[in-house]
Tab-separated table of C-alpha atoms and ligand atoms in Angstrom:
chain	number	residue	atom	x	y	z
T	1	UNK	CA	-90.838	-68.087	-44.307
T	2	UNK	CA	-87.310	-68.881	-43.020
T	3	UNK	CA	-84.531	-69.589	-45.499
T	4	UNK	CA	-84.545	-73.332	-44.662
T	5	UNK	CA	-88.081	-73.468	-46.031
T	6	UNK	CA	-86.994	-71.688	-49.203
T	7	UNK	CA	-83.715	-73.417	-49.998
T	8	UNK	CA	-85.311	-76.495	-51.552
T	9	UNK	CA	-86.576	-74.381	-54.435
T	10	UNK	CA	-82.934	-73.918	-55.507
T	11	UNK	CA	-81.774	-77.128	-57.112
T	12	UNK	CA	-77.962	-77.267	-56.956
T	13	UNK	CA	-77.478	-78.711	-60.460
T	14	UNK	CA	-79.871	-76.195	-62.011
T	15	UNK	CA	-78.120	-73.249	-60.341
T	16	UNK	CA	-74.739	-74.600	-61.451
T	17	UNK	CA	-75.925	-75.064	-65.042
T	18	UNK	CA	-77.296	-71.504	-64.988
T	19	UNK	CA	-73.905	-70.088	-63.962
T	20	UNK	CA	-71.930	-72.038	-66.551
T	21	UNK	CA	-74.464	-71.053	-69.207
T	22	UNK	CA	-73.840	-67.329	-68.723
T	23	UNK	CA	-72.283	-65.563	-71.708
T	24	UNK	CA	-70.053	-62.536	-72.278
T	25	UNK	CA	-73.194	-60.590	-73.132
T	26	UNK	CA	-74.679	-61.412	-69.702
T	27	UNK	CA	-71.466	-60.168	-68.062
T	28	UNK	CA	-71.608	-56.891	-69.997
T	29	UNK	CA	-75.254	-56.364	-69.030
T	30	UNK	CA	-74.327	-56.835	-65.339
T	31	UNK	CA	-71.359	-54.474	-65.611
T	32	UNK	CA	-73.403	-51.709	-67.221
T	33	UNK	CA	-76.454	-51.923	-64.994
T	34	UNK	CA	-77.062	-48.673	-63.170
T	35	UNK	CA	-79.477	-50.031	-60.546
T	36	UNK	CA	-79.193	-52.874	-58.094
T	37	UNK	CA	-77.889	-56.143	-59.506
T	38	UNK	CA	-79.982	-59.294	-59.197
T	39	UNK	CA	-78.840	-62.870	-58.616
T	40	UNK	CA	-78.750	-63.521	-62.367
T	41	UNK	CA	-76.218	-60.679	-62.733
T	42	UNK	CA	-74.159	-62.091	-59.869
T	43	UNK	CA	-74.130	-65.497	-61.576
T	44	UNK	CA	-72.778	-63.839	-64.721
T	45	UNK	CA	-70.024	-62.053	-62.768
T	46	UNK	CA	-68.789	-65.241	-61.076
T	47	UNK	CA	-69.100	-67.341	-64.228
T	48	UNK	CA	-66.097	-68.390	-66.349
T	49	UNK	CA	-67.381	-65.958	-69.007
T	50	UNK	CA	-66.430	-63.046	-66.704
T	51	UNK	CA	-62.737	-63.988	-66.453
T	52	UNK	CA	-61.747	-61.831	-69.481
T	53	UNK	CA	-63.445	-58.856	-67.711
T	54	UNK	CA	-61.309	-58.802	-64.580
T	55	UNK	CA	-59.889	-55.336	-65.280
T	56	UNK	CA	-63.225	-53.497	-65.612
T	57	UNK	CA	-64.561	-55.531	-62.678
T	58	UNK	CA	-61.595	-54.476	-60.529
T	59	UNK	CA	-62.101	-50.848	-61.474
T	60	UNK	CA	-65.826	-50.910	-60.599
T	61	UNK	CA	-65.117	-52.752	-57.367
T	62	UNK	CA	-62.446	-50.209	-56.399
T	63	UNK	CA	-64.792	-47.293	-57.161
T	64	UNK	CA	-67.767	-48.667	-55.211
T	65	UNK	CA	-65.586	-49.578	-52.236
T	66	UNK	CA	-64.061	-46.099	-52.025
T	67	UNK	CA	-67.495	-44.463	-52.442
T	68	UNK	CA	-68.921	-46.378	-49.495
T	69	UNK	CA	-65.931	-46.944	-47.221
T	70	UNK	CA	-63.429	-44.216	-48.157
T	71	UNK	CA	-59.715	-45.026	-48.133
T	72	UNK	CA	-59.933	-47.091	-44.985
T	73	UNK	CA	-59.294	-50.655	-43.888
T	74	UNK	CA	-60.611	-51.881	-40.576
T	75	UNK	CA	-58.355	-54.226	-38.530
T	76	UNK	CA	-59.407	-57.120	-36.339
T	77	UNK	CA	-57.689	-59.993	-34.581
T	78	UNK	CA	-58.966	-63.460	-33.576
T	79	UNK	CA	-58.668	-64.865	-30.052
T	80	UNK	CA	-59.215	-68.617	-29.975
T	81	UNK	CA	-60.844	-69.571	-26.673
T	82	UNK	CA	-60.939	-73.334	-27.128
T	83	UNK	CA	-60.045	-76.076	-29.593
T	84	UNK	CA	-62.366	-78.603	-27.938
T	85	UNK	CA	-65.055	-79.728	-30.337
T	86	UNK	CA	-67.697	-82.438	-30.629
T	87	UNK	CA	-67.764	-82.264	-34.414
T	88	UNK	CA	-65.960	-84.304	-37.036
T	89	UNK	CA	-65.456	-81.851	-39.898
T	90	UNK	CA	-63.104	-83.831	-42.086
T	91	UNK	CA	-61.102	-80.749	-43.145
T	92	UNK	CA	-60.375	-79.320	-39.676
T	93	UNK	CA	-57.435	-79.779	-37.294
T	94	UNK	CA	-59.778	-79.450	-34.278
T	95	UNK	CA	-61.919	-82.407	-35.480
T	96	UNK	CA	-63.075	-84.479	-32.444
T	97	UNK	CA	-61.306	-87.584	-33.738
T	98	UNK	CA	-57.969	-85.815	-33.943
T	99	UNK	CA	-55.661	-86.759	-31.065
T	100	UNK	CA	-54.550	-83.326	-29.899
T	101	UNK	CA	-54.373	-81.608	-26.539
T	102	UNK	CA	-57.723	-79.902	-25.867
T	103	UNK	CA	-57.644	-76.507	-24.220
T	104	UNK	CA	-60.396	-74.302	-22.829
T	105	UNK	CA	-58.918	-70.996	-21.707
T	106	UNK	CA	-59.569	-69.963	-18.114
T	107	UNK	CA	-60.438	-66.385	-17.107
T	108	UNK	CA	-56.831	-65.662	-16.244
T	109	UNK	CA	-55.621	-67.108	-19.554
T	110	UNK	CA	-58.186	-65.128	-21.577
T	111	UNK	CA	-56.951	-61.942	-19.925
T	112	UNK	CA	-53.319	-62.881	-20.618
T	113	UNK	CA	-54.150	-63.470	-24.270
T	114	UNK	CA	-55.990	-60.142	-24.487
T	115	UNK	CA	-53.017	-58.350	-22.926
T	116	UNK	CA	-50.636	-60.029	-25.395
T	117	UNK	CA	-52.846	-58.870	-28.289
T	118	UNK	CA	-52.816	-55.315	-26.977
T	119	UNK	CA	-49.013	-55.483	-26.840
T	120	UNK	CA	-48.741	-56.169	-30.596
T	121	UNK	CA	-51.205	-53.550	-31.860
T	122	UNK	CA	-53.918	-51.093	-30.958
T	123	UNK	CA	-56.655	-53.606	-31.797
T	124	UNK	CA	-60.204	-52.570	-30.918
T	125	UNK	CA	-62.035	-55.286	-32.883
T	126	UNK	CA	-61.633	-58.746	-31.403
T	127	UNK	CA	-63.068	-61.961	-32.825
T	128	UNK	CA	-63.638	-64.682	-30.195
T	129	UNK	CA	-63.445	-68.152	-31.753
T	130	UNK	CA	-64.397	-71.543	-30.330
T	131	UNK	CA	-64.868	-75.134	-31.452
T	132	UNK	CA	-68.261	-76.603	-30.555
T	133	UNK	CA	-68.427	-77.774	-26.958
T	134	UNK	CA	-71.783	-76.596	-25.594
T	135	UNK	CA	-71.333	-78.345	-22.236
T	136	UNK	CA	-68.024	-76.750	-21.274
T	137	UNK	CA	-67.815	-73.750	-23.611
T	138	UNK	CA	-71.434	-72.851	-24.357
T	139	UNK	CA	-73.263	-69.531	-24.255
T	140	UNK	CA	-72.516	-68.889	-20.556
T	141	UNK	CA	-68.792	-69.420	-21.134
T	142	UNK	CA	-68.965	-67.060	-24.142
T	143	UNK	CA	-70.836	-64.441	-22.154
T	144	UNK	CA	-68.159	-64.579	-19.466
T	145	UNK	CA	-65.415	-64.201	-22.100
T	146	UNK	CA	-67.209	-61.200	-23.638
T	147	UNK	CA	-67.478	-59.528	-20.243
T	148	UNK	CA	-63.793	-60.222	-19.536
T	149	UNK	CA	-62.462	-58.606	-22.722
T	150	UNK	CA	-65.092	-55.862	-23.035
T	151	UNK	CA	-63.136	-53.226	-21.070
T	152	UNK	CA	-60.287	-53.470	-23.575
T	153	UNK	CA	-62.066	-53.735	-26.946
T	154	UNK	CA	-64.665	-51.511	-28.618
T	155	UNK	CA	-66.128	-54.268	-30.786
T	156	UNK	CA	-66.529	-57.950	-29.922
T	157	UNK	CA	-67.439	-60.550	-32.541
T	158	UNK	CA	-67.972	-64.281	-32.275
T	159	UNK	CA	-67.184	-67.145	-34.598
T	160	UNK	CA	-68.780	-70.080	-32.799
T	161	UNK	CA	-71.324	-72.871	-33.281
T	162	UNK	CA	-74.930	-71.979	-34.154
T	163	UNK	CA	-76.742	-70.878	-31.006
T	164	UNK	CA	-80.365	-70.530	-29.921
T	165	UNK	CA	-82.195	-67.265	-30.505
T	166	UNK	CA	-82.278	-66.495	-26.782
T	167	UNK	CA	-78.530	-67.187	-26.534
T	168	UNK	CA	-77.828	-64.652	-29.280
T	169	UNK	CA	-79.927	-62.181	-27.282
T	170	UNK	CA	-78.083	-63.065	-24.079
T	171	UNK	CA	-74.713	-62.436	-25.723
T	172	UNK	CA	-75.856	-59.241	-27.448
T	173	UNK	CA	-76.948	-57.949	-24.053
T	174	UNK	CA	-73.463	-58.755	-22.749
T	175	UNK	CA	-71.818	-56.634	-25.465
T	176	UNK	CA	-71.618	-58.821	-28.564
T	177	UNK	CA	-71.480	-56.817	-31.807
T	178	UNK	CA	-71.222	-59.375	-34.631
T	179	UNK	CA	-71.597	-63.099	-35.304
T	180	UNK	CA	-69.757	-64.886	-38.096
T	181	UNK	CA	-71.059	-68.344	-38.979
T	182	UNK	CA	-70.107	-70.075	-42.198
T	183	UNK	CA	-72.472	-72.541	-43.819
T	184	UNK	CA	-69.321	-74.122	-45.377
T	185	UNK	CA	-71.366	-75.446	-48.326
T	186	UNK	CA	-74.968	-74.941	-49.435
T	187	UNK	CA	-74.899	-78.281	-51.236
T	188	UNK	CA	-77.353	-80.062	-48.945
T	189	UNK	CA	-76.878	-83.460	-50.597
T	190	UNK	CA	-73.101	-83.348	-50.039
T	191	UNK	CA	-72.988	-81.445	-46.732
T	192	UNK	CA	-72.875	-84.572	-44.563
T	193	UNK	CA	-69.869	-85.945	-46.431
T	194	UNK	CA	-67.792	-83.185	-44.838
T	195	UNK	CA	-69.655	-83.033	-41.510
T	196	UNK	CA	-70.447	-86.679	-40.729
T	197	UNK	CA	-71.110	-86.485	-36.968
T	198	UNK	CA	-71.925	-84.043	-34.186
T	199	UNK	CA	-74.320	-81.083	-34.201
T	200	UNK	CA	-72.630	-79.640	-37.261
T	201	UNK	CA	-73.877	-82.584	-39.317
T	202	UNK	CA	-77.366	-81.006	-39.164
T	203	UNK	CA	-77.519	-78.837	-42.276
T	204	UNK	CA	-80.879	-77.206	-41.425
T	205	UNK	CA	-79.881	-76.362	-37.852
T	206	UNK	CA	-76.831	-74.502	-39.114
T	207	UNK	CA	-78.630	-72.750	-41.955
T	208	UNK	CA	-81.443	-71.628	-39.680
T	209	UNK	CA	-78.938	-69.979	-37.298
T	210	UNK	CA	-78.924	-66.892	-39.537
T	211	UNK	CA	-82.662	-66.418	-39.084
T	212	UNK	CA	-82.185	-66.894	-35.326
T	213	UNK	CA	-79.489	-64.176	-35.366
T	214	UNK	CA	-81.753	-61.866	-37.331
T	215	UNK	CA	-84.695	-62.410	-34.987
T	216	UNK	CA	-82.404	-61.854	-31.992
T	217	UNK	CA	-81.338	-58.503	-33.454
T	218	UNK	CA	-77.620	-59.299	-33.838
T	219	UNK	CA	-76.029	-56.071	-35.058
T	220	UNK	CA	-73.823	-57.610	-37.756
T	221	UNK	CA	-74.156	-61.052	-39.357
T	222	UNK	CA	-71.274	-62.653	-41.244
T	223	UNK	CA	-71.672	-65.285	-43.968
T	224	UNK	CA	-69.207	-67.404	-45.902
T	225	UNK	CA	-68.602	-70.706	-47.630
T	226	UNK	CA	-65.477	-72.809	-47.285
T	227	UNK	CA	-63.868	-72.696	-50.687
T	228	UNK	CA	-62.424	-76.093	-51.521
T	229	UNK	CA	-65.431	-78.319	-50.801
T	230	UNK	CA	-67.867	-77.946	-53.707
T	231	UNK	CA	-68.071	-75.940	-56.928
T	232	UNK	CA	-67.307	-72.475	-55.546
T	233	UNK	CA	-69.366	-70.599	-58.152
T	234	UNK	CA	-72.523	-72.450	-57.150
T	235	UNK	CA	-71.805	-72.126	-53.442
T	236	UNK	CA	-71.239	-68.355	-53.574
T	237	UNK	CA	-74.367	-67.896	-55.684
T	238	UNK	CA	-76.357	-69.674	-52.968
T	239	UNK	CA	-74.630	-67.473	-50.369
T	240	UNK	CA	-75.537	-64.325	-52.330
T	241	UNK	CA	-79.158	-65.531	-52.494
T	242	UNK	CA	-79.078	-66.097	-48.739
T	243	UNK	CA	-77.558	-62.646	-48.186
T	244	UNK	CA	-80.337	-60.961	-50.182
T	245	UNK	CA	-82.983	-62.880	-48.228
T	246	UNK	CA	-81.441	-61.837	-44.893
T	247	UNK	CA	-81.055	-58.195	-45.923
T	248	UNK	CA	-84.704	-58.055	-46.916
T	249	UNK	CA	-85.984	-59.893	-43.841
T	250	UNK	CA	-83.683	-58.456	-41.155
T	251	UNK	CA	-82.928	-55.053	-42.608
T	252	UNK	CA	-81.840	-53.625	-39.251
T	253	UNK	CA	-78.710	-55.840	-39.221
T	254	UNK	CA	-75.512	-55.150	-41.131
T	255	UNK	CA	-73.829	-57.892	-43.157
T	256	UNK	CA	-70.355	-59.171	-43.806
T	257	UNK	CA	-68.932	-61.808	-46.113
T	258	UNK	CA	-65.674	-63.710	-45.899
T	259	UNK	CA	-63.760	-65.836	-48.362
T	260	UNK	CA	-62.094	-68.690	-46.450
T	261	UNK	CA	-60.046	-70.646	-48.958
T	262	UNK	CA	-58.847	-73.990	-47.685
T	263	UNK	CA	-55.316	-74.140	-46.277
T	264	UNK	CA	-53.188	-77.108	-45.203
T	265	UNK	CA	-53.481	-78.181	-41.570
T	266	UNK	CA	-52.024	-80.886	-39.384
T	267	UNK	CA	-53.717	-84.102	-38.301
T	268	UNK	CA	-55.910	-85.007	-41.276
T	269	UNK	CA	-55.388	-86.019	-44.847
T	270	UNK	CA	-58.200	-84.016	-46.424
T	271	UNK	CA	-57.259	-82.316	-49.654
T	272	UNK	CA	-59.537	-79.688	-51.223
T	273	UNK	CA	-61.881	-81.048	-53.898
T	274	UNK	CA	-61.811	-77.724	-55.654
T	275	UNK	CA	-58.799	-75.502	-56.143
T	276	UNK	CA	-59.561	-71.828	-56.551
T	277	UNK	CA	-56.819	-69.747	-58.166
T	278	UNK	CA	-55.853	-66.242	-56.994
T	279	UNK	CA	-57.393	-64.901	-60.181
T	280	UNK	CA	-60.704	-66.594	-59.378
T	281	UNK	CA	-60.669	-65.338	-55.791
T	282	UNK	CA	-60.099	-61.814	-57.125
T	283	UNK	CA	-63.026	-62.336	-59.521
T	284	UNK	CA	-65.228	-63.381	-56.617
T	285	UNK	CA	-64.253	-60.366	-54.490
T	286	UNK	CA	-64.979	-57.972	-57.372
T	287	UNK	CA	-68.288	-59.714	-58.134
T	288	UNK	CA	-69.413	-59.443	-54.512
T	289	UNK	CA	-68.596	-55.736	-54.350
T	290	UNK	CA	-70.368	-54.964	-57.632
T	291	UNK	CA	-73.351	-56.999	-56.404
T	292	UNK	CA	-73.498	-55.274	-53.018
T	293	UNK	CA	-71.828	-51.913	-52.460
T	294	UNK	CA	-72.419	-51.819	-48.696
T	295	UNK	CA	-71.463	-55.257	-47.472
T	296	UNK	CA	-68.310	-55.576	-45.337
T	297	UNK	CA	-65.779	-57.912	-46.933
T	298	UNK	CA	-62.999	-59.479	-44.899
T	299	UNK	CA	-59.808	-61.299	-45.796
T	300	UNK	CA	-57.965	-63.288	-43.156
T	301	UNK	CA	-54.316	-64.285	-42.792
T	302	UNK	CA	-55.132	-67.536	-44.612
T	303	UNK	CA	-54.212	-65.542	-47.717
T	304	UNK	CA	-50.707	-64.473	-48.726
T	305	UNK	CA	-49.331	-61.015	-48.004
T	306	UNK	CA	-49.075	-60.285	-51.751
T	307	UNK	CA	-52.704	-61.189	-52.413
T	308	UNK	CA	-53.962	-59.261	-49.375
T	309	UNK	CA	-51.967	-56.199	-50.392
T	310	UNK	CA	-53.404	-56.371	-53.911
T	311	UNK	CA	-56.981	-56.594	-52.640
T	312	UNK	CA	-56.600	-53.751	-50.127
T	313	UNK	CA	-57.882	-51.145	-52.538
T	314	UNK	CA	-60.056	-53.392	-54.672
T	315	UNK	CA	-63.011	-54.421	-52.529
T	316	UNK	CA	-61.861	-55.680	-49.136
T	317	UNK	CA	-62.786	-53.519	-46.138
T	318	UNK	CA	-61.523	-55.540	-43.188
T	319	UNK	CA	-58.261	-57.434	-42.538
T	320	UNK	CA	-56.949	-59.521	-39.680
T	321	UNK	CA	-53.288	-59.169	-38.763
T	322	UNK	CA	-50.835	-60.912	-36.449
T	323	UNK	CA	-53.300	-63.796	-36.030
T	324	UNK	CA	-52.750	-66.967	-34.023
T	325	UNK	CA	-55.262	-69.703	-34.797
T	326	UNK	CA	-54.849	-71.832	-31.680
T	327	UNK	CA	-56.109	-71.247	-28.123
T	328	UNK	CA	-53.420	-69.564	-26.070
T	329	UNK	CA	-51.335	-68.863	-29.167
T	330	UNK	CA	-50.411	-65.281	-28.249
T	331	UNK	CA	-49.042	-65.882	-24.768
T	332	UNK	CA	-50.215	-68.960	-22.869
T	333	UNK	CA	-49.453	-71.965	-25.093
T	334	UNK	CA	-47.338	-70.971	-28.018
T	335	UNK	CA	-46.760	-74.389	-29.595
T	336	UNK	CA	-50.231	-75.957	-29.902
T	337	UNK	CA	-51.954	-77.117	-33.093
T	338	UNK	CA	-53.392	-74.385	-35.290
T	339	UNK	CA	-56.876	-74.674	-36.806
T	340	UNK	CA	-55.375	-73.666	-40.124
T	341	UNK	CA	-51.922	-72.559	-41.207
T	342	UNK	CA	-51.475	-68.813	-41.353
T	343	UNK	CA	-50.122	-67.636	-44.698
T	344	UNK	CA	-49.529	-63.939	-44.022
T	345	UNK	CA	-47.354	-63.980	-40.897
T	346	UNK	CA	-46.350	-60.312	-40.919
T	347	UNK	CA	-46.659	-58.353	-37.692
T	348	UNK	CA	-49.594	-55.928	-37.368
T	349	UNK	CA	-47.136	-53.025	-37.762
T	350	UNK	CA	-45.902	-54.477	-41.056
T	351	UNK	CA	-49.471	-54.900	-42.325
T	352	UNK	CA	-50.246	-51.301	-41.323
T	353	UNK	CA	-47.275	-50.139	-43.376
T	354	UNK	CA	-48.398	-52.200	-46.366
T	355	UNK	CA	-51.935	-50.769	-46.130
T	356	UNK	CA	-50.509	-47.230	-46.039
T	357	UNK	CA	-48.347	-47.917	-49.069
T	358	UNK	CA	-51.601	-48.685	-50.910
T	359	UNK	CA	-52.884	-45.220	-49.997
T	360	UNK	CA	-55.297	-46.429	-47.303
T	361	UNK	CA	-55.567	-45.662	-43.604
T	362	UNK	CA	-56.050	-48.291	-40.937
T	363	UNK	CA	-59.132	-47.891	-38.763
T	364	UNK	CA	-58.627	-49.632	-35.443
T	365	UNK	CA	-61.958	-48.487	-34.047
T	366	UNK	CA	-65.197	-47.709	-35.881
T	367	UNK	CA	-67.673	-48.873	-33.268
T	368	UNK	CA	-68.309	-47.958	-29.655
T	369	UNK	CA	-70.174	-50.202	-27.247
T	370	UNK	CA	-71.411	-47.169	-25.351
T	371	UNK	CA	-73.401	-46.177	-28.449
T	372	UNK	CA	-75.099	-49.581	-28.730
C	401	SF4	S1	-64.547	-76.618	-38.259
C	401	SF4	FE1	-65.322	-75.903	-36.269
C	401	SF4	S2	-66.943	-77.339	-35.782
C	401	SF4	FE2	-65.707	-78.328	-37.354
C	401	SF4	S3	-64.207	-79.588	-36.250
C	401	SF4	FE3	-63.284	-77.565	-36.661
C	401	SF4	S4	-63.673	-76.382	-34.817
C	401	SF4	FE4	-65.090	-78.122	-34.786
């Protein structure tokens, strides 16, 4: 049974009440469990009752991360291919109704962007990002982009609209390594408020994409919720439930989670409904690591340099650096609208230095297409 057939058994209000009903005793039970944690333990660790336990949570998270990943941080960089989009996400600068110049990078421009990325760091992991424009920037366009950059990068990931199962297979055959797709919120009743029109308004179609990725044999699948829409504790509990389902069903794939926290952007007036503090984001990162010792956890340049530096040894395994969040931002069009405002604007070399100061080594390459 796919996850879309299971999700209705999780009533949002009941899950939320369960989290806020967790006690200090529940948190202590989760922290002292020797075996695998269950969703009830995760709910305790993200609950308000766990806030006084941040120090022991940080220590456990640090220990598990070092056991599984050593003293390493993997680096990646996004390359935005297009800001054209048919969707109307009310929080996004690329929203279809926003009057901005739409760009779809040509072959020559993609190669110029890739060369500019190579000039700022020895990046081997590249994340190709698009808005949703299946007619002009669909799977064939993505396949072409993968083939263009493949000679220069060991690992190619995508952050694009949900695709068909056969399209995930097509792109995997072209050299795709990972797909990141964020459900944004698991609150089905409220989902359409944020995604009123376009394909992204279809909650089930998006949620089912993860099963399509699993069936297509995508090597690594990335999940996340957009923090700022709905109660974050309930959303991440639903995400953790989804993660466990996927791990059990598609055990051959690896998994990754991200923590996009809403940032200001141009063009729209949307303000986050929920503000998550740095302390709460740290709590979430620790909870995820204690819940799952093997999952990759990434932190983008949405977050501040100070916060990213603090989390380097405490759970995070993958960082972006030097990011531009607009198509052509590295070399071709330097002044276009960003999808979101970058917070950590240090150069890759500066981030490398900061990672080393924390006692970690940067891994530029931990994957080789020739071994796929
Ligand atoms: S969040 Fe993605 S799908 Fe939504 S408007 Fe922005 S680019 Fe388009």
